[in-house]
Amino acid sequence: MLEIKDLRKRFGETVALDGVSLSARPGEVIGFVGANGAGKTTAMRIAMGVLAADAGEVVYNGSPLGASQRRRFGYMPEERGLYPKMKTGEQVAYFGELHGMSRAEAKRATAELLAQLDLTDRAGDHVQELSLGNQQRVQLAVSLVHRPELLILDEPFSGLDPIAVDVMGTALKERAAGGVPVIFSSHQLELIERLCDSVAIISAGRIIAAGSVEELKARETRRLRLRVATAEDLSGRLPGTVTRDGEDYLVEGGDDQEVLRIAADAGPVSHFAYDQPTIAEIFREAVAQ
Amino acid sequence: MSTQNSETSNLRGLWLVASREIRVRGLSRANLVSLAVTVLIVGVLAALPTLLSGEDTTRIGLAGEEAAAIERQLAPNEDYEVTVYGSVGEAERAVEDGEVEAAVAEGALYTENRVDTELRTVLDSAWRAASVQSGLEAAGLEPSEIEQALATEPLETVSLSEGGVSGPLDYFTGLIISIVMFFMLMMPVQYIAMGVVEEKSSRIVEILLTSLKPWQLLGGKVIGLGVVALVNLVAIIAVGLGVSAATGLLPDLPEGTAAAALSTMGWWILAFALYGTLAGGVGSLVSRQEEAGSVLAPITTALTIAYVGSIFLLNAPDSVLGRVLSLVPPFSAIAMPTRMSITAVPAWEVALSIGLLALSAVGALLLGALLYKRSVLHTGSRLKLREVLRRAA
């Protein structure tokens, strides 16, 4: 279990993190959401030990996280980086060794991973000869090769085509199913909704909402959406606060059975249900507050 | 994996980085091709003296009364082929026809062109010895008595420096040492800076730093590229000496060449630690290859001054400037081994020079690692040295 506790970081006059806390349980996939400059990358860099925090701590399995444990984590930084003039297979294996694997182990893991990512044919090619999409896959391979205990990925899906998105998503789900906590940031909120168990929303260096996807959705004010074929404007007659969304009525805070009765009297009802807020809506709402 | 103690994993990290540099840079096509070309050139150069000088002997004509005596003087020297002519006129003609390069007759030296200094000295001293001999004979001494009186051993060299630091070789050896040191530092220093910038500009450094410490990354790079440079040098020297041995030139090499080569290697290691870590440190200040040259400028300038100073020093090894250059780092790295090849340097000066160079190498290691650590994750604009040094860790 990884616990990030009250991280603070300033760059000169700018406050990048203003008390960020976050925790990841085994097998949990956490989506880290925030506008550009909100502090996602800084928080992830501190967790990976690339940057030092001004205050706060990162605790792993009950004790402060050290370099030897970090070596067993997998990391994909926002700024991708590979040695352009090194062969793909050699490069992935090199990172396996850097993370503490023996040479033979690293080679074996590299072969497996390249097969899984459809890169076996390119193992002998220099990275600079690969397409951008394939380079992204190599980047993922570099972060996965040492069978990490925990994954921290900064924008792993950016720049991927839809097929690569699926490959990446499957790879992450597989690791999570094996008990690995996965924390990743993304601007693609529908992806977060599809892949994540929990979401943490960061704004201006503070976590403004965090919890499981269901919790966050439940926390939202429930909105009843009503579509009814009638010439009459029901706005004045429906209970609660009523707004219009195109032809639909949005009702907040009224008795739903009464809403249904009034609507059925006025004409045939084609839609009557509570809106499921998307992560995108939750995010917009949280940031706006 | 977690049972690994940190000491071994520290060294393993250093070694992994170094061996990657050796694999990628040492076995790169560019390096192999340039090494092959250099080895070829060195081989040809080493064989050239033998190929060019089809005949090693200089032909000399003699005539007149003293001819026999001079011939006796020249006889032990195999480099001279002597022809005795019946008359001065015949000897003159032989010179004009090119049969001999020079002729000595009746106290005069006949020649078509200018006679080189070495030949002139040899002929002068042979002439003088012959004259002395005939003078003494005329004074009534027996030839055997004369021979006994004139038999002298050549001067013996006694080195007055304590500990007998590697004996003075000659100008040529000094020149070779300074050139080799210069190139063997200049090239890898550039590679180190380029390598640092490559990792920084490709942003791979951020992943590397999650499993390596900055000093491992910098140290491994310096060691790896150092090994590549050293292997290249050893290959070149081996070919040079091998070809020289095969063509029979080796015995002509001044005594102490091997010792000088070994001690130069020691100087190189110290110098490389100094220049290499500094180059890595300043390389981390910039994010683009185009800027690498400008941040490296102070280092390449220091190297160039050390090299030019060493060339100057070859002509004035014991001048004040020569002594200062050979004591003060970073110039001493090239200047001292050069100076040692041409003059006997007092042992205390050598020890002081090594001490100062080693100290500054340690200082450079610390400074280079500090610069590297503080600036390697900074991307974008070029960092000012002062900013980095002032910044808190």
XYZ file of C-alpha atoms in Angstrom:
682
model
C 0.000 0.000 0.000
C 1.330 3.386 -1.021
C 0.417 6.446 0.994
C 1.254 9.936 -0.111
C 0.906 12.246 2.887
C 0.499 15.995 2.781
C 3.087 16.731 0.076
C 4.117 20.348 -0.326
C 6.354 21.788 -3.036
C 7.126 25.291 -4.244
C 9.074 26.371 -7.310
C 10.197 29.877 -6.440
C 7.009 31.859 -5.954
C 4.754 29.211 -7.462
C 3.064 26.738 -5.142
C 2.933 23.456 -7.061
C 1.633 21.192 -4.297
C -0.290 22.495 -1.325
C -0.803 19.440 0.861
C -1.499 16.520 -1.481
C -2.501 13.182 0.063
C -3.384 10.039 -1.819
C -3.277 6.321 -1.189
C -3.223 3.256 -3.419
C -4.219 -0.243 -2.308
C -3.007 -3.453 -3.970
C -4.812 -4.014 -7.246
C -6.417 -0.589 -7.256
C -6.382 1.465 -10.437
C -6.405 5.158 -9.622
C -7.035 7.872 -12.167
C -5.268 11.115 -11.423
C -7.148 13.981 -12.984
C -6.408 17.648 -13.141
C -5.961 20.587 -15.483
C -2.510 21.331 -16.881
C -0.344 22.795 -14.155
C -2.550 21.441 -11.375
C 0.350 19.460 -9.878
C -0.085 15.900 -11.225
C 3.403 15.567 -12.684
C 5.052 17.158 -9.649
C 3.249 14.765 -7.297
C 4.219 11.745 -9.395
C 7.831 12.873 -9.687
C 8.045 13.245 -5.922
C 6.517 9.802 -5.412
C 9.162 8.370 -7.755
C 11.977 10.198 -5.977
C 12.945 12.209 -9.031
C 12.038 15.392 -7.190
C 12.291 16.174 -3.474
C 9.270 17.501 -1.602
C 9.528 20.571 0.639
C 7.341 18.799 3.191
C 5.264 15.660 3.540
C 6.203 12.043 3.033
C 5.618 9.002 0.897
C 5.055 5.800 2.852
C 5.136 2.324 1.325
C 3.867 -0.669 3.291
C 4.160 1.281 6.526
C 7.676 2.689 6.206
C 9.112 5.703 4.368
C 9.708 4.897 0.722
C 13.403 4.432 -0.105
C 15.490 4.070 -3.260
C 15.673 0.286 -3.068
C 11.859 -0.032 -3.020
C 11.457 2.568 -5.750
C 13.620 0.424 -7.974
C 10.829 -2.132 -7.902
C 8.284 0.431 -9.107
C 7.500 1.083 -12.733
C 7.445 4.657 -13.980
C 6.493 6.348 -17.194
C 7.324 10.059 -17.089
C 5.283 12.645 -18.920
C 8.261 13.450 -21.105
C 8.972 10.212 -22.912
C 12.577 9.222 -23.257
C 14.490 6.356 -24.807
C 18.015 5.982 -26.189
C 17.411 6.584 -29.894
C 20.527 4.697 -31.003
C 20.057 1.588 -28.904
C 18.352 -1.570 -30.088
C 14.820 -2.064 -28.770
C 15.432 -5.426 -27.111
C 18.766 -4.373 -25.607
C 17.208 -1.214 -24.279
C 14.284 -2.915 -22.537
C 16.628 -5.526 -21.040
C 19.012 -2.777 -19.885
C 16.225 -1.210 -17.853
C 15.362 -4.607 -16.423
C 18.933 -4.920 -15.208
C 18.965 -1.384 -13.825
C 15.945 -2.354 -11.772
C 17.864 -5.231 -10.230
C 17.175 -8.190 -12.525
C 19.965 -10.523 -13.551
C 20.944 -10.399 -17.189
C 19.236 -13.702 -18.015
C 16.075 -12.723 -16.146
C 15.961 -9.376 -17.914
C 16.348 -11.018 -21.319
C 13.568 -13.483 -20.614
C 11.209 -10.780 -19.347
C 12.026 -8.612 -22.369
C 11.190 -11.394 -24.812
C 7.847 -12.039 -23.115
C 6.910 -8.398 -22.982
C 7.882 -7.647 -26.575
C 5.730 -10.587 -27.670
C 2.816 -9.266 -25.643
C 3.212 -5.799 -27.173
C 3.661 -7.114 -30.749
C 7.224 -5.845 -30.928
C 9.159 -9.122 -31.255
C 10.011 -8.382 -34.904
C 11.463 -5.014 -33.976
C 13.703 -6.209 -31.118
C 16.835 -5.759 -33.249
C 15.910 -2.332 -34.623
C 17.186 0.935 -33.207
C 14.491 2.787 -31.329
C 14.777 5.788 -33.650
C 13.708 3.594 -36.573
C 10.361 2.778 -34.946
C 7.100 4.656 -35.504
C 5.974 6.943 -32.695
C 3.261 4.507 -31.653
C 5.773 1.676 -31.413
C 8.144 3.893 -29.464
C 5.311 4.422 -26.990
C 4.958 0.668 -26.645
C 8.682 0.372 -25.985
C 8.273 3.081 -23.374
C 5.581 1.001 -21.696
C 7.795 -2.087 -21.931
C 10.572 -0.146 -20.169
C 8.227 0.617 -17.275
C 6.917 -2.961 -17.062
C 9.966 -5.129 -17.765
C 11.033 -5.658 -14.139
C 7.559 -6.856 -13.084
C 6.988 -3.786 -10.912
C 5.189 -3.899 -7.575
C 3.544 -0.589 -8.301
C 3.014 1.507 -11.395
C 3.068 5.278 -11.671
C 2.327 6.447 -15.189
C 2.131 10.065 -16.258
C -0.230 10.428 -19.246
C 0.365 6.897 -20.531
C -2.396 7.207 -23.125
C -1.440 10.514 -24.689
C -0.553 10.226 -28.345
C -1.778 6.639 -28.717
C -4.018 5.424 -31.515
C -7.224 3.597 -30.469
C -5.645 0.146 -30.869
C -2.648 1.085 -28.805
C -4.992 2.547 -26.188
C -6.642 -0.867 -25.911
C -3.282 -2.669 -25.682
C -2.137 -0.269 -22.978
C -5.443 -0.484 -21.101
C -5.365 -4.284 -21.166
C -1.769 -4.326 -19.967
C -2.625 -2.071 -17.015
C -5.743 -4.048 -16.095
C -3.694 -7.259 -16.153
C -1.125 -5.843 -13.759
C -3.868 -4.577 -11.454
C -5.525 -7.977 -11.494
C -2.164 -9.350 -10.329
C -2.344 -7.087 -7.264
C -0.268 -4.180 -8.524
C -1.548 -0.713 -7.584
C -1.674 1.478 -10.679
C -1.752 5.259 -10.550
C -2.018 7.073 -13.857
C -2.899 10.531 -14.970
C -4.907 11.328 -18.038
C -6.978 14.001 -19.678
C -9.106 11.355 -21.401
C -11.830 11.186 -18.793
C -13.904 8.487 -20.470
C -10.812 6.264 -20.307
C -10.495 6.969 -16.606
C -14.137 6.089 -16.180
C -13.639 2.805 -18.035
C -10.395 1.704 -16.372
C -10.297 3.142 -12.883
C -11.611 1.973 -9.547
C -10.901 5.322 -7.952
C -10.329 8.866 -9.029
C -8.387 11.710 -7.453
C -9.034 15.179 -8.749
C -6.309 17.757 -8.228
C -6.620 21.483 -8.719
C -4.068 24.184 -7.915
C -1.964 21.786 -5.879
C -4.778 20.397 -3.745
C -6.819 17.201 -3.987
C -10.362 18.526 -4.261
C -12.158 15.202 -4.648
C -11.097 11.604 -4.196
C -12.781 8.243 -3.802
C -14.149 5.307 -5.705
C -15.990 6.107 -8.909
C -19.337 5.075 -7.319
C -18.760 7.233 -4.259
C -18.023 10.264 -6.340
C -21.078 9.709 -8.489
C -23.293 9.236 -5.445
C -22.003 12.431 -3.954
C -23.272 14.425 -6.886
C -26.721 16.074 -6.623
C -29.121 13.682 -8.322
C -30.818 15.124 -11.378
C -34.023 13.696 -12.824
C -34.314 13.886 -16.598
C -37.810 13.945 -18.047
C -38.910 13.872 -21.697
C -42.587 14.207 -22.390
C -44.466 14.905 -25.638
C -46.639 17.919 -24.867
C -47.076 21.434 -26.171
C -47.593 22.727 -22.645
C -44.623 24.157 -20.635
C -44.516 22.129 -17.418
C -41.729 24.229 -15.812
C -44.081 26.043 -13.475
C -46.017 22.937 -12.413
C -43.204 20.468 -11.639
C -41.897 20.357 -8.027
C -38.313 21.260 -7.050
C -35.853 23.263 -9.168
C -36.577 22.834 -12.836
C -34.261 23.696 -15.729
C -34.527 22.912 -19.436
C -31.950 20.978 -21.446
C -33.273 21.204 -24.990
C -36.663 19.532 -24.904
C -35.839 17.761 -21.636
C -36.738 18.927 -18.155
C -34.079 18.576 -15.470
C -35.565 18.330 -11.989
C -33.546 18.626 -8.785
C -34.938 18.126 -5.307
C -38.590 17.367 -6.149
C -40.577 14.188 -5.384
C -39.984 11.924 -8.404
C -43.373 10.159 -8.207
C -45.156 13.479 -8.297
C -43.031 14.539 -11.297
C -44.063 11.337 -13.100
C -47.757 11.851 -12.332
C -47.794 15.421 -13.640
C -45.866 14.417 -16.750
C -48.073 11.391 -17.534
C -51.149 13.610 -17.269
C -49.695 16.084 -19.735
C -48.718 13.565 -22.442
C -46.764 10.353 -23.307
C -43.485 10.091 -21.320
C -40.561 8.783 -23.421
C -37.760 9.278 -20.875
C -37.859 9.303 -17.091
C -34.585 8.561 -15.242
C -31.877 9.973 -12.980
C -28.828 11.216 -14.943
C -25.607 9.276 -14.303
C -22.962 11.965 -13.892
C -19.844 11.237 -15.923
C -16.382 11.675 -14.470
C -16.079 14.582 -16.848
C -19.076 16.286 -15.232
C -17.863 15.494 -11.757
C -14.459 16.917 -12.697
C -15.926 20.112 -14.153
C -18.139 20.573 -11.159
C -15.329 19.932 -8.663
C -12.978 22.329 -10.391
C -15.660 25.003 -10.688
C -16.386 25.001 -6.952
C 16.107 -8.917 -5.305
C 15.572 -6.869 -2.188
C 18.215 -8.826 -0.309
C 20.943 -7.213 -2.381
C 22.917 -4.932 -0.092
C 23.210 -1.364 -1.208
C 26.991 -1.510 -1.713
C 26.782 -4.153 -4.409
C 23.793 -2.560 -6.059
C 25.663 0.771 -6.094
C 28.608 -0.813 -7.872
C 26.355 -2.842 -10.105
C 24.516 0.297 -11.195
C 27.836 1.999 -11.947
C 29.008 -1.016 -13.902
C 25.730 -1.343 -15.847
C 25.969 2.276 -16.964
C 29.665 1.887 -17.855
C 29.122 -1.322 -19.794
C 26.257 0.223 -21.748
C 28.571 3.062 -22.803
C 31.246 0.554 -23.789
C 28.750 -1.496 -25.818
C 26.980 1.386 -27.478
C 29.927 3.733 -28.058
C 32.828 1.289 -28.247
C 31.120 -1.133 -30.600
C 29.425 1.568 -32.660
C 30.267 1.521 -36.335
C 31.630 5.076 -36.098
C 34.138 4.122 -33.427
C 35.204 0.889 -35.109
C 35.726 2.597 -38.457
C 37.693 5.484 -36.985
C 39.793 3.071 -34.956
C 40.522 0.959 -38.051
C 41.535 4.060 -40.009
C 43.772 5.329 -37.196
C 45.399 1.937 -36.734
C 46.060 1.779 -40.472
C 47.619 5.244 -40.522
C 49.775 4.509 -37.478
C 50.870 1.213 -38.990
C 51.875 2.893 -42.242
C 53.654 5.714 -40.401
C 55.573 3.214 -38.301
C 56.625 1.279 -41.377
C 57.419 4.399 -43.406
C 60.989 5.098 -42.206
C 62.034 1.603 -43.250
C 60.145 1.759 -46.557
C 61.547 5.171 -47.525
C 65.192 4.808 -46.564
C 66.042 2.035 -49.011
C 69.672 2.544 -48.083
C 70.676 3.775 -44.683
C 74.256 4.563 -45.558
C 75.746 7.894 -46.538
C 78.529 7.750 -49.120
C 81.591 9.838 -48.456
C 84.636 10.426 -50.583
C 88.131 10.956 -49.191
C 91.365 12.051 -50.814
C 94.727 13.480 -49.892
C 97.245 12.720 -47.198
C 94.794 12.337 -44.347
C 92.443 10.006 -46.239
C 93.646 6.826 -44.587
C 93.525 8.327 -41.103
C 89.998 9.678 -41.601
C 88.882 6.371 -43.020
C 90.110 4.684 -39.848
C 88.075 7.117 -37.777
C 84.914 6.499 -39.785
C 85.356 2.745 -40.091
C 83.498 1.703 -36.909
C 80.411 3.608 -38.041
C 78.327 1.439 -40.357
C 76.216 4.362 -41.509
C 79.039 5.681 -43.702
C 80.382 4.099 -46.834
C 83.793 5.499 -47.572
C 85.552 5.635 -50.957
C 89.160 6.785 -51.144
C 90.098 8.621 -54.335
C 93.560 9.050 -55.744
C 93.386 12.829 -56.057
C 91.411 15.831 -54.889
C 90.169 16.312 -58.442
C 88.754 12.801 -58.596
C 86.984 13.323 -55.271
C 85.526 16.609 -56.520
C 84.205 14.915 -59.636
C 82.677 12.135 -57.565
C 80.744 14.773 -55.609
C 79.639 16.501 -58.820
C 78.500 13.198 -60.337
C 76.566 12.338 -57.210
C 78.630 9.233 -56.497
C 79.191 10.506 -52.976
C 77.302 13.072 -50.959
C 80.365 14.841 -49.684
C 84.125 14.559 -49.882
C 86.905 15.565 -47.506
C 90.300 16.373 -48.940
C 93.231 18.573 -47.898
C 91.314 20.159 -45.044
C 88.252 21.065 -47.140
C 84.732 19.734 -47.342
C 83.391 19.389 -50.878
C 79.683 19.215 -51.398
C 76.962 19.977 -53.949
C 74.292 21.006 -51.475
C 74.330 22.013 -47.905
C 75.629 19.262 -45.620
C 73.298 18.394 -42.753
C 74.458 19.136 -39.248
C 74.910 15.557 -38.210
C 77.138 14.653 -41.172
C 79.095 17.883 -40.689
C 79.744 17.050 -37.025
C 80.825 13.529 -37.844
C 83.206 14.642 -40.581
C 84.558 17.511 -38.474
C 85.401 15.282 -35.574
C 86.896 12.584 -37.823
C 89.027 15.216 -39.510
C 90.095 16.683 -36.187
C 90.978 13.285 -34.749
C 92.950 12.396 -37.874
C 94.813 15.697 -37.745
C 95.650 15.259 -34.074
C 96.926 11.798 -34.809
C 99.132 12.848 -37.676
C 100.372 15.816 -35.634
C 101.342 13.537 -32.803
C 103.019 11.129 -35.214
C 104.986 13.989 -36.612
C 106.040 14.828 -33.058
C 107.560 11.353 -32.863
C 105.044 9.299 -30.937
C 104.417 5.644 -31.753
C 100.954 4.898 -33.298
C 100.157 2.512 -30.426
C 100.975 5.214 -27.853
C 98.801 7.680 -29.700
C 95.916 5.230 -29.826
C 96.189 4.604 -26.107
C 96.272 8.318 -25.324
C 93.307 9.055 -27.551
C 91.145 6.123 -26.458
C 88.316 7.680 -24.465
C 85.013 6.287 -23.354
C 81.949 8.301 -24.409
C 80.395 10.451 -21.675
C 78.261 8.620 -19.197
C 74.915 10.179 -18.250
C 74.422 10.639 -14.520
C 70.935 11.734 -13.516
C 71.080 14.066 -10.512
C 67.373 13.927 -9.719
C 66.526 11.755 -6.744
C 64.812 8.495 -7.348
C 65.853 8.546 -10.985
C 62.577 9.720 -12.496
C 62.192 8.311 -15.991
C 65.246 9.459 -17.840
C 65.110 12.204 -20.414
C 64.102 10.837 -23.766
C 63.993 13.266 -26.585
C 62.016 15.959 -28.283
C 60.120 13.547 -30.506
C 58.868 11.400 -27.640
C 57.732 14.526 -25.812
C 55.888 15.695 -28.895
C 54.139 12.344 -29.282
C 53.165 12.317 -25.596
C 51.642 15.788 -25.741
C 49.741 15.070 -28.963
C 48.413 11.736 -27.716
C 47.383 13.202 -24.351
C 45.646 16.089 -26.079
C 43.571 13.951 -28.431
C 42.948 11.239 -25.872
C 41.396 13.852 -23.598
C 39.696 16.042 -26.183
C 37.733 13.269 -27.905
C 36.216 11.410 -24.934
C 35.529 14.676 -23.114
C 33.309 15.694 -26.023
C 31.646 12.284 -26.065
C 30.866 12.546 -22.348
C 29.249 15.951 -22.747
C 27.315 14.767 -25.811
C 26.145 11.666 -23.963
C 24.919 13.705 -21.014
C 23.065 16.089 -23.305
C 21.593 13.143 -25.229
C 20.115 11.675 -22.060
C 18.873 15.059 -21.011
C 17.385 16.077 -24.337
C 15.716 12.708 -24.853
C 14.374 12.985 -21.270
C 15.406 9.409 -20.597
C 17.278 10.712 -17.585
C 14.033 10.957 -15.642
C 13.477 7.208 -15.865
C 17.143 6.481 -15.244
C 17.089 8.497 -12.038
C 14.324 6.356 -10.574
C 16.741 3.432 -10.417
C 20.153 5.116 -10.397
C 21.768 7.870 -8.378
C 23.206 10.837 -10.259
C 26.781 9.914 -9.323
C 26.301 6.403 -10.741
C 25.005 7.814 -13.988
C 27.821 10.353 -14.339
C 30.534 8.047 -12.996
C 29.464 5.134 -15.186
C 29.524 7.326 -18.261
C 32.997 8.666 -17.482
C 34.365 5.190 -16.737
C 32.729 3.587 -19.776
C 33.919 6.205 -22.252
C 37.314 6.196 -20.545
C 37.625 2.464 -21.115
C 36.672 2.902 -24.778
C 39.314 5.621 -25.182
C 41.935 3.531 -23.387
C 41.233 0.436 -25.471
C 41.535 2.540 -28.627
C 44.853 3.967 -27.415
C 46.253 0.573 -26.473
C 45.241 -0.802 -29.875
C 46.985 2.078 -31.611
C 50.157 1.765 -29.503
C 50.235 -2.008 -29.960
C 50.009 -1.656 -33.725
C 52.627 1.104 -33.751
C 55.093 -0.888 -31.640
C 54.260 -4.154 -33.437
C 54.966 -2.694 -36.859
C 58.131 -1.017 -35.547
C 59.311 -4.339 -34.151
C 58.496 -6.166 -37.377
C 60.422 -3.656 -39.484
C 63.379 -3.699 -37.122
C 62.969 -0.093 -36.017
C 62.264 -0.910 -32.406
C 65.874 -0.960 -31.132
C 66.190 2.636 -32.381
C 63.487 3.826 -29.956
C 65.050 5.739 -27.086
C 65.610 3.805 -23.906
C 62.761 4.331 -21.430
C 60.032 4.591 -24.053
C 58.052 1.787 -22.449
C 58.327 3.358 -18.986
C 57.268 6.700 -20.413
C 54.261 5.069 -22.096
C 53.224 3.499 -18.795
C 53.603 6.647 -16.743
C 51.782 8.636 -19.425
C 48.879 6.230 -19.031
C 48.842 6.988 -15.298
C 48.801 10.723 -16.012
C 46.031 10.194 -18.486
C 43.823 8.439 -15.944
C 44.154 11.338 -13.498
C 43.646 13.891 -16.258
C 40.631 12.050 -17.597
C 39.004 11.931 -14.167
C 39.491 15.704 -13.962
C 38.391 16.724 -17.443
C 35.776 13.982 -17.902
C 33.728 14.678 -14.784
C 33.861 18.424 -15.405
C 32.650 17.843 -18.956
C 29.753 15.735 -17.662
C 28.886 18.410 -15.123
C 28.833 21.299 -17.580
C 27.122 19.135 -20.199
C 24.156 18.842 -17.860
C 23.695 22.618 -17.950
C 22.241 22.547 -21.468
C 19.413 20.619 -23.107
C 20.407 20.739 -26.758
C 23.423 19.310 -28.585
C 24.055 22.640 -30.326
C 24.747 24.248 -26.975
C 27.186 21.587 -25.795
C 30.142 23.192 -27.566
C 29.708 26.530 -25.850
C 29.473 25.176 -22.300
C 32.451 22.921 -23.014
C 34.532 25.890 -24.204
C 36.327 26.533 -20.872
C 37.372 22.876 -20.733
C 38.521 22.612 -24.340
C 40.353 25.925 -23.932
C 42.183 24.643 -20.844
C 43.122 21.503 -22.789
C 44.376 23.547 -25.716
C 46.448 25.804 -23.437
C 47.922 22.712 -21.787
C 48.796 21.291 -25.203
C 50.276 24.464 -26.674
C 52.112 25.076 -23.405
C 53.597 21.589 -23.623
C 54.857 22.222 -27.143
C 56.493 25.422 -25.874
C 57.866 23.541 -22.903
C 59.641 21.062 -25.177
C 62.033 23.856 -26.122
C 62.392 25.253 -22.613
C 61.641 22.443 -20.183
C 63.243 24.152 -17.200
C 61.983 27.696 -17.808
C 59.799 29.280 -15.143
C 56.738 29.040 -17.379
C 57.538 25.415 -18.158
C 57.837 24.556 -14.488
C 54.640 26.397 -13.578
C 52.679 24.721 -16.372
C 53.885 21.305 -15.294
C 52.864 21.884 -11.675
C 49.525 23.666 -11.938
C 46.422 21.643 -12.784
C 44.665 21.329 -15.181
C 47.655 22.170 -17.421
C 50.046 19.866 -15.578
C 48.067 16.877 -16.888
C 49.742 17.234 -20.271
C 52.691 19.475 -19.406
C 54.311 17.277 -16.747
C 54.495 13.976 -18.678
C 55.789 15.971 -21.659
C 58.405 17.711 -19.545
C 59.457 14.448 -17.912
C 60.228 12.998 -21.314
C 62.669 15.707 -22.235
C 64.372 16.602 -18.982
C 65.060 15.019 -15.597
C 62.397 16.521 -13.347
C 63.160 16.564 -9.596
C 61.115 13.921 -7.837
C 59.466 16.438 -5.492
C 58.105 18.379 -8.448
C 56.641 15.218 -9.937
C 55.125 14.247 -6.580
C 53.711 17.749 -6.083
C 52.266 17.753 -9.582
C 50.627 14.347 -9.093
C 49.272 15.429 -5.716
C 47.786 18.655 -7.059
C 46.320 16.908 -10.085
C 44.802 14.138 -7.960
C 43.336 16.721 -5.568
C 41.819 18.707 -8.395
C 40.462 15.483 -9.932
C 38.667 14.758 -6.651
C 37.423 18.348 -6.599
C 36.228 17.997 -10.189
C 34.424 14.760 -9.324
C 32.546 16.496 -6.535
C 31.839 19.622 -8.561
C 30.856 17.704 -11.698
C 28.547 15.420 -9.736
C 26.993 18.419 -7.957
C 26.382 20.306 -11.209
C 24.983 17.173 -12.750
C 22.695 16.394 -9.845
C 21.306 19.902 -9.677
C 20.763 20.549 -13.341
C 20.163 17.243 -15.076
C 16.382 17.393 -14.656
C 16.142 21.014 -15.680
C 15.088 21.221 -19.288
C 14.650 24.123 -21.624
C 16.894 27.146 -21.370
C 20.599 26.866 -20.648
C 21.402 27.105 -16.957
C 23.957 29.595 -15.713
C 26.756 28.053 -13.698
C 26.289 30.608 -10.938
C 22.565 29.867 -10.616
C 23.211 26.150 -10.269
C 25.910 26.611 -7.668
C 23.797 29.012 -5.657
C 20.727 26.795 -5.744
C 20.042 24.734 -2.657
C 20.536 21.013 -3.108
